[in-house]
CSV table of N, CA and C in Angstrom, one decimal:
chain,number,residue,atom,x,y,z
A,843,MET,N,0.8,-1.2,0.0
A,843,MET,CA,0.0,0.0,0.0
A,843,MET,C,0.9,1.3,0.0
A,844,LYS,N,1.9,1.2,0.8
A,844,LYS,CA,2.8,2.4,0.9
A,844,LYS,C,3.6,2.6,-0.4
A,845,THR,N,3.9,1.5,-1.1
A,845,THR,CA,4.6,1.5,-2.3
A,845,THR,C,3.8,2.2,-3.4
A,846,ARG,N,2.5,1.8,-3.4
A,846,ARG,CA,1.5,2.4,-4.4
A,846,ARG,C,1.5,4.0,-4.2
A,847,LYS,N,1.4,4.4,-3.0
A,847,LYS,CA,1.4,5.9,-2.7
A,847,LYS,C,2.6,6.6,-3.3
A,848,ILE,N,3.7,5.9,-3.0
A,848,ILE,CA,5.0,6.5,-3.5
A,848,ILE,C,5.0,6.5,-5.0
A,849,ILE,N,4.6,5.4,-5.7
A,849,ILE,CA,4.6,5.4,-7.1
A,849,ILE,C,3.6,6.4,-7.7
A,850,TRP,N,2.4,6.5,-7.1
A,850,TRP,CA,1.4,7.5,-7.6
A,850,TRP,C,2.0,9.0,-7.4
A,851,SER,N,2.6,9.2,-6.2
A,851,SER,CA,3.2,10.5,-6.0
A,851,SER,C,4.2,10.8,-7.0
A,852,PHE,N,5.1,9.9,-7.3
A,852,PHE,CA,6.1,10.1,-8.3
A,852,PHE,C,5.5,10.4,-9.7
A,853,LEU,N,4.5,9.6,-10.1
A,853,LEU,CA,3.9,9.8,-11.4
A,853,LEU,C,3.2,11.2,-11.4
A,854,LEU,N,2.6,11.6,-10.4
A,854,LEU,CA,1.9,12.9,-10.3
A,854,LEU,C,3.0,14.0,-10.4
A,855,LEU,N,4.1,13.9,-9.7
A,855,LEU,CA,5.2,14.8,-9.8
A,855,LEU,C,5.7,14.9,-11.2
A,856,LEU,N,5.9,13.8,-11.8
A,856,LEU,CA,6.4,13.7,-13.2
A,856,LEU,C,5.5,14.5,-14.2
A,857,VAL,N,4.2,14.3,-14.0
A,857,VAL,CA,3.2,15.0,-14.9
A,857,VAL,C,3.3,16.5,-14.7
A,858,PHE,N,3.3,17.0,-13.5
A,858,PHE,CA,3.4,18.4,-13.2
A,858,PHE,C,4.8,19.0,-13.7
A,859,ALA,N,5.8,18.2,-13.5
A,859,ALA,CA,7.1,18.7,-14.0
A,859,ALA,C,7.2,18.8,-15.5
A,860,THR,N,6.6,17.9,-16.2
A,860,THR,CA,6.5,18.0,-17.7
A,860,THR,C,5.7,19.2,-18.1
A,861,GLY,N,4.6,19.4,-17.5
A,861,GLY,CA,3.7,20.6,-17.8
A,861,GLY,C,4.4,21.9,-17.6
A,862,ALA,N,5.1,22.0,-16.5
A,862,ALA,CA,5.8,23.2,-16.2
A,862,ALA,C,7.0,23.5,-17.1
A,863,ASN,N,7.6,22.4,-17.6
A,863,ASN,CA,8.7,22.5,-18.5
A,863,ASN,C,8.2,23.0,-19.9
A,864,ALA,N,7.1,22.5,-20.3
A,864,ALA,CA,6.5,22.9,-21.6
A,864,ALA,C,6.2,24.4,-21.7
A,865,GLN,N,5.9,25.0,-20.6
A,865,GLN,CA,5.6,26.4,-20.6
A,865,GLN,C,6.8,27.3,-20.4
A,866,LYS,N,7.9,26.8,-20.4
A,866,LYS,CA,9.1,27.6,-20.2
A,866,LYS,C,9.4,28.4,-21.5
A,867,LYS,N,9.9,29.6,-21.3
A,867,LYS,CA,10.2,30.5,-22.4
A,867,LYS,C,11.4,30.0,-23.1
A,868,GLN,N,11.4,30.1,-24.4
A,868,GLN,CA,12.6,29.6,-25.2
A,868,GLN,C,13.5,30.8,-25.4
A,869,THR,N,14.8,30.6,-25.2
A,869,THR,CA,15.8,31.7,-25.4
A,869,THR,C,16.3,31.6,-26.9
A,870,LEU,N,16.1,32.7,-27.6
A,870,LEU,CA,16.5,32.8,-29.0
A,870,LEU,C,17.8,33.5,-29.1
A,871,THR,N,18.7,33.0,-30.0
A,871,THR,CA,20.0,33.6,-30.2
A,871,THR,C,20.3,34.1,-31.6
A,872,ASP,N,19.6,33.6,-32.6
A,872,ASP,CA,19.8,34.0,-33.9
A,872,ASP,C,18.8,35.0,-34.4
A,873,GLU,N,19.3,36.0,-35.2
A,873,GLU,CA,18.4,37.1,-35.6
A,873,GLU,C,17.3,36.6,-36.5
A,874,GLU,N,17.5,35.6,-37.3
A,874,GLU,CA,16.5,35.1,-38.1
A,874,GLU,C,15.4,34.4,-37.3
A,875,GLN,N,15.8,33.7,-36.2
A,875,GLN,CA,14.8,33.1,-35.3
A,875,GLN,C,14.0,34.1,-34.7
A,876,VAL,N,14.6,35.2,-34.2
A,876,VAL,CA,13.8,36.3,-33.5
A,876,VAL,C,12.9,36.9,-34.5
A,877,GLN,N,13.3,37.2,-35.7
A,877,GLN,CA,12.5,37.8,-36.7
A,877,GLN,C,11.2,36.9,-37.0
A,878,GLU,N,11.5,35.6,-37.2
A,878,GLU,CA,10.4,34.7,-37.5
A,878,GLU,C,9.4,34.6,-36.3
A,879,ALA,N,10.0,34.5,-35.1
A,879,ALA,CA,9.1,34.4,-33.9
A,879,ALA,C,8.3,35.7,-33.7
A,880,VAL,N,8.8,36.8,-33.9
A,880,VAL,CA,8.1,38.1,-33.8
A,880,VAL,C,7.0,38.2,-34.8
A,881,THR,N,7.3,37.8,-36.1
A,881,THR,CA,6.4,37.8,-37.2
A,881,THR,C,5.2,36.9,-36.9
A,882,ASN,N,5.5,35.7,-36.4
A,882,ASN,CA,4.5,34.7,-36.1
A,882,ASN,C,3.6,35.2,-35.0
A,883,GLU,N,4.2,35.7,-33.9
A,883,GLU,CA,3.4,36.2,-32.8
A,883,GLU,C,2.5,37.4,-33.2
A,884,ILE,N,3.0,38.3,-34.0
A,884,ILE,CA,2.2,39.5,-34.4
A,884,ILE,C,1.1,39.0,-35.3
A,885,ASN,N,1.4,38.1,-36.2
A,885,ASN,CA,0.3,37.5,-37.0
A,885,ASN,C,-0.8,36.9,-36.2
A,886,THR,N,-0.4,36.2,-35.2
A,886,THR,CA,-1.4,35.6,-34.3
A,886,THR,C,-2.1,36.6,-33.5
A,887,LEU,N,-1.4,37.7,-33.1
A,887,LEU,CA,-2.0,38.8,-32.3
A,887,LEU,C,-3.1,39.5,-33.2
A,888,PHE,N,-2.8,39.7,-34.4
A,888,PHE,CA,-3.7,40.5,-35.3
A,888,PHE,C,-4.9,39.6,-35.8
A,889,THR,N,-4.8,38.3,-35.6
A,889,THR,CA,-6.0,37.5,-35.9
A,889,THR,C,-6.7,37.0,-34.7
A,890,SER,N,-6.3,37.5,-33.5
A,890,SER,CA,-7.0,37.1,-32.3
A,890,SER,C,-8.4,37.7,-32.2
A,891,LYS,N,-9.3,37.1,-31.5
A,891,LYS,CA,-10.6,37.6,-31.3
A,891,LYS,C,-10.6,38.9,-30.7
A,892,GLU,N,-9.8,39.1,-29.7
A,892,GLU,CA,-9.8,40.4,-28.9
A,892,GLU,C,-9.4,41.5,-29.8
A,893,PHE,N,-8.4,41.4,-30.6
A,893,PHE,CA,-7.9,42.4,-31.5
A,893,PHE,C,-9.0,42.7,-32.6
A,894,LEU,N,-9.5,41.7,-33.2
A,894,LEU,CA,-10.5,41.9,-34.2
A,894,LEU,C,-11.8,42.5,-33.7
A,895,LYS,N,-12.2,42.2,-32.4
A,895,LYS,CA,-13.3,42.8,-31.8
A,895,LYS,C,-13.2,44.3,-31.6
A,896,VAL,N,-12.0,44.7,-31.0
A,896,VAL,CA,-11.8,46.1,-30.8
A,896,VAL,C,-11.7,46.9,-32.1
A,897,LYS,N,-11.0,46.3,-33.1
A,897,LYS,CA,-10.8,47.0,-34.3
A,897,LYS,C,-12.2,47.1,-35.0
A,898,ALA,N,-13.0,46.1,-35.0
A,898,ALA,CA,-14.3,46.2,-35.6
A,898,ALA,C,-15.2,47.2,-34.9
A,899,LYS,N,-15.1,47.3,-33.6
A,899,LYS,CA,-15.9,48.2,-32.8
A,899,LYS,C,-15.5,49.7,-33.0
A,900,LYS,N,-14.2,50.0,-32.8
A,900,LYS,CA,-13.7,51.3,-32.8
A,900,LYS,C,-13.2,51.8,-34.1
A,901,PHE,N,-12.6,50.9,-34.9
A,901,PHE,CA,-12.0,51.4,-36.2
A,901,PHE,C,-12.4,50.5,-37.4
A,902,SER,N,-13.7,50.4,-37.5
A,902,SER,CA,-14.2,49.5,-38.6
A,902,SER,C,-13.9,50.1,-40.0
A,903,ASP,N,-13.8,51.4,-40.1
A,903,ASP,CA,-13.5,52.0,-41.4
A,903,ASP,C,-12.1,52.0,-41.8
A,904,VAL,N,-11.2,51.6,-40.9
A,904,VAL,CA,-9.7,51.6,-41.2
A,904,VAL,C,-9.3,50.4,-42.1
A,905,LYS,N,-8.8,50.8,-43.3
A,905,LYS,CA,-8.3,49.7,-44.2
A,905,LYS,C,-7.0,50.3,-44.8
A,906,GLY,N,-6.1,49.4,-45.1
A,906,GLY,CA,-4.8,49.8,-45.7
A,906,GLY,C,-3.6,49.0,-45.1
A,907,THR,N,-2.4,49.5,-45.4
A,907,THR,CA,-1.2,48.9,-44.9
A,907,THR,C,-0.4,49.8,-44.0
A,908,MET,N,0.3,49.1,-43.1
A,908,MET,CA,1.2,49.9,-42.2
A,908,MET,C,2.5,49.1,-42.1
A,909,VAL,N,3.6,49.8,-42.2
A,909,VAL,CA,4.9,49.2,-42.0
A,909,VAL,C,5.5,49.8,-40.8
A,910,PHE,N,5.9,48.9,-39.8
A,910,PHE,CA,6.4,49.5,-38.6
A,910,PHE,C,7.6,48.6,-38.1
A,911,ASP,N,8.4,49.2,-37.3
A,911,ASP,CA,9.5,48.5,-36.7
A,911,ASP,C,9.2,48.3,-35.2
A,912,VAL,N,9.5,47.1,-34.7
A,912,VAL,CA,9.3,46.7,-33.4
A,912,VAL,C,10.6,46.3,-32.7
A,913,GLY,N,11.0,47.0,-31.6
A,913,GLY,CA,12.2,46.7,-30.9
A,913,GLY,C,11.9,45.7,-29.8
A,914,VAL,N,12.6,44.7,-29.7
A,914,VAL,CA,12.4,43.6,-28.7
A,914,VAL,C,13.7,43.5,-27.8
A,915,VAL,N,13.5,43.5,-26.5
A,915,VAL,CA,14.6,43.4,-25.6
A,915,VAL,C,14.6,42.0,-24.9
A,916,GLN,N,15.6,41.8,-24.0
A,916,GLN,CA,15.9,40.6,-23.4
A,916,GLN,C,14.8,39.7,-22.9
A,917,ASN,N,13.8,40.2,-22.2
A,917,ASN,CA,12.8,39.4,-21.6
A,917,ASN,C,11.6,39.2,-22.5
A,918,GLY,N,11.7,39.6,-23.7
A,918,GLY,CA,10.5,39.5,-24.7
A,918,GLY,C,9.6,40.7,-24.7
A,919,LYS,N,10.0,41.7,-24.0
A,919,LYS,CA,9.1,42.9,-24.0
A,919,LYS,C,9.4,43.8,-25.2
A,920,VAL,N,8.4,44.5,-25.6
A,920,VAL,CA,8.5,45.4,-26.8
A,920,VAL,C,9.1,46.7,-26.2
A,921,SER,N,10.2,47.1,-26.7
A,921,SER,CA,10.8,48.4,-26.2
A,921,SER,C,10.4,49.6,-27.1
A,922,THR,N,10.3,49.4,-28.4
A,922,THR,CA,10.0,50.5,-29.2
A,922,THR,C,9.0,50.1,-30.3
A,923,PHE,N,8.2,51.0,-30.7
A,923,PHE,CA,7.3,50.9,-31.9
A,923,PHE,C,7.5,52.1,-32.7
A,924,PHE,N,7.9,51.9,-34.0
A,924,PHE,CA,8.1,53.1,-34.9
A,924,PHE,C,7.4,52.8,-36.2
A,925,LYS,N,6.4,53.7,-36.5
A,925,LYS,CA,5.7,53.6,-37.8
A,925,LYS,C,6.7,54.1,-38.9
A,926,VAL,N,7.0,53.2,-39.9
A,926,VAL,CA,7.9,53.6,-41.0
A,926,VAL,C,7.1,54.2,-42.1
A,927,ASP,N,6.0,53.5,-42.5
A,927,ASP,CA,5.2,54.0,-43.6
A,927,ASP,C,3.8,53.5,-43.4
A,928,SER,N,2.8,54.3,-43.9
A,928,SER,CA,1.4,53.9,-43.8
A,928,SER,C,0.6,54.6,-44.7
A,929,ASP,N,-0.4,54.0,-45.3
A,929,ASP,CA,-1.4,54.7,-46.1
A,929,ASP,C,-2.7,54.9,-45.3
A,930,ILE,N,-2.6,54.5,-44.0
A,930,ILE,CA,-3.7,54.8,-43.0
A,930,ILE,C,-3.5,56.2,-42.4
A,931,LYS,N,-4.4,57.0,-42.5
A,931,LYS,CA,-4.3,58.4,-42.0
A,931,LYS,C,-5.0,58.6,-40.6
A,932,ASN,N,-5.7,57.6,-40.1
A,932,ASN,CA,-6.4,57.7,-38.8
A,932,ASN,C,-5.3,57.7,-37.7
A,933,ILE,N,-5.1,58.9,-37.1
A,933,ILE,CA,-4.1,59.0,-36.0
A,933,ILE,C,-4.5,58.2,-34.8
A,934,ASP,N,-5.8,58.2,-34.5
A,934,ASP,CA,-6.3,57.4,-33.3
A,934,ASP,C,-5.9,55.9,-33.5
A,935,PHE,N,-6.1,55.4,-34.7
A,935,PHE,CA,-5.8,54.0,-34.9
A,935,PHE,C,-4.3,53.7,-34.8
A,936,ILE,N,-3.5,54.6,-35.3
A,936,ILE,CA,-2.1,54.4,-35.3
A,936,ILE,C,-1.6,54.5,-33.8
A,937,ASN,N,-2.1,55.4,-33.0
A,937,ASN,CA,-1.8,55.5,-31.6
A,937,ASN,C,-2.3,54.2,-30.8
A,938,TRP,N,-3.5,53.7,-31.2
A,938,TRP,CA,-4.0,52.5,-30.5
A,938,TRP,C,-3.1,51.3,-30.9
A,939,MET,N,-2.7,51.2,-32.2
A,939,MET,CA,-1.8,50.2,-32.6
A,939,MET,C,-0.5,50.2,-31.8
A,940,SER,N,0.1,51.4,-31.7
A,940,SER,CA,1.3,51.6,-31.0
A,940,SER,C,1.2,51.1,-29.5
A,941,ASP,N,0.1,51.5,-28.9
A,941,ASP,CA,-0.1,51.1,-27.5
A,941,ASP,C,-0.3,49.6,-27.4
A,942,TYR,N,-1.1,49.0,-28.4
A,942,TYR,CA,-1.4,47.6,-28.4
A,942,TYR,C,-0.1,46.8,-28.5
A,943,ILE,N,0.8,47.2,-29.4
A,943,ILE,CA,2.0,46.5,-29.6
A,943,ILE,C,3.0,46.7,-28.4
A,944,LEU,N,3.1,47.9,-27.9
A,944,LEU,CA,4.0,48.2,-26.8
A,944,LEU,C,3.6,47.4,-25.5
A,945,ASP,N,2.3,47.1,-25.4
A,945,ASP,CA,1.8,46.4,-24.2
A,945,ASP,C,2.1,44.9,-24.3
A,946,HIS,N,2.4,44.4,-25.5
A,946,HIS,CA,2.5,43.0,-25.8
A,946,HIS,C,3.9,42.5,-25.2
A,947,LYS,N,3.9,41.3,-24.7
A,947,LYS,CA,5.1,40.6,-24.3
A,947,LYS,C,5.3,39.3,-25.0
A,948,PHE,N,6.3,39.2,-25.8
A,948,PHE,CA,6.5,38.0,-26.6
A,948,PHE,C,6.9,36.8,-25.7
A,949,PHE,N,6.5,35.6,-26.3
A,949,PHE,CA,6.8,34.4,-25.5
A,949,PHE,C,8.1,33.8,-25.9
A,950,PHE,N,9.2,34.6,-25.7
A,950,PHE,CA,10.5,34.1,-25.8
A,950,PHE,C,11.4,35.1,-25.1
A,951,LYS,N,12.7,34.6,-24.9
A,951,LYS,CA,13.7,35.5,-24.3
A,951,LYS,C,14.8,35.7,-25.2
A,952,LEU,N,15.6,36.7,-25.0
A,952,LEU,CA,16.8,36.9,-25.7
A,952,LEU,C,18.0,36.8,-24.7
A,953,GLN,N,19.2,36.6,-25.2
A,953,GLN,CA,20.3,36.6,-24.3
A,953,GLN,C,20.5,38.0,-23.7
A,954,LYS,N,21.3,38.0,-22.6
A,954,LYS,CA,21.5,39.3,-21.9
A,954,LYS,C,22.1,40.4,-22.9
A,955,GLN,N,21.6,41.6,-22.7
A,955,GLN,CA,22.1,42.8,-23.4
A,955,GLN,C,21.8,42.7,-24.9
A,956,GLN,N,20.9,41.8,-25.3
A,956,GLN,CA,20.5,41.7,-26.8
A,956,GLN,C,19.3,42.5,-27.0
A,957,ARG,N,19.2,43.2,-28.2
A,957,ARG,CA,18.0,43.9,-28.7
A,957,ARG,C,17.9,43.6,-30.2
A,958,TYR,N,16.7,43.5,-30.6
A,958,TYR,CA,16.5,43.3,-32.0
A,958,TYR,C,15.4,44.2,-32.5
A,959,LYS,N,15.6,44.7,-33.7
A,959,LYS,CA,14.6,45.5,-34.4
A,959,LYS,C,14.0,44.7,-35.5
A,960,VAL,N,12.7,44.5,-35.6
A,960,VAL,CA,12.1,43.7,-36.6
A,960,VAL,C,11.1,44.6,-37.4
A,961,ARG,N,11.2,44.6,-38.7
A,961,ARG,CA,10.2,45.3,-39.5
A,961,ARG,C,9.1,44.4,-39.9
A,962,TYR,N,7.9,44.9,-39.7
A,962,TYR,CA,6.6,44.2,-40.0
A,962,TYR,C,5.7,44.9,-40.9
A,963,ASN,N,5.2,44.3,-41.9
A,963,ASN,CA,4.2,44.9,-42.8
A,963,ASN,C,2.8,44.3,-42.5
A,964,ALA,N,2.0,45.2,-42.0
A,964,ALA,CA,0.6,44.8,-41.6
A,964,ALA,C,-0.4,45.3,-42.7
A,965,ILE,N,-1.3,44.4,-43.0
A,965,ILE,CA,-2.4,44.7,-44.0
A,965,ILE,C,-3.7,44.6,-43.2
A,966,PHE,N,-4.5,45.7,-43.2
A,966,PHE,CA,-5.8,45.7,-42.5
A,966,PHE,C,-6.9,45.8,-43.5
A,967,GLU,N,-7.8,44.9,-43.5
A,967,GLU,CA,-8.9,44.9,-44.4
A,967,GLU,C,-10.2,45.1,-43.8
């Protein structure tokens, strides 16, 4: 009976340890990896229900393209947002986009003292 409790405890611990390890942030070292990860996460962000709901409610008339640079620092935080080019003239939308991106935290880490700037081309329809 005591052996069973030990075995079950060990299996339970093993399951929780595996789940915790799966949620660990990945440390990226290559610029191409960072660029791909940022692009994928921003694509996911722009297709999320939350983003689409707010855009449809507040900025339903905004259509066009926007090119911007995103600066990413060590712990996955966005350090800078810089609009490079845009055919969207709605300043409120551009400010909202800036705040939305600056509040985002990417699900990866960089090595110490590393910063990357990634250019992203967004199309809003």
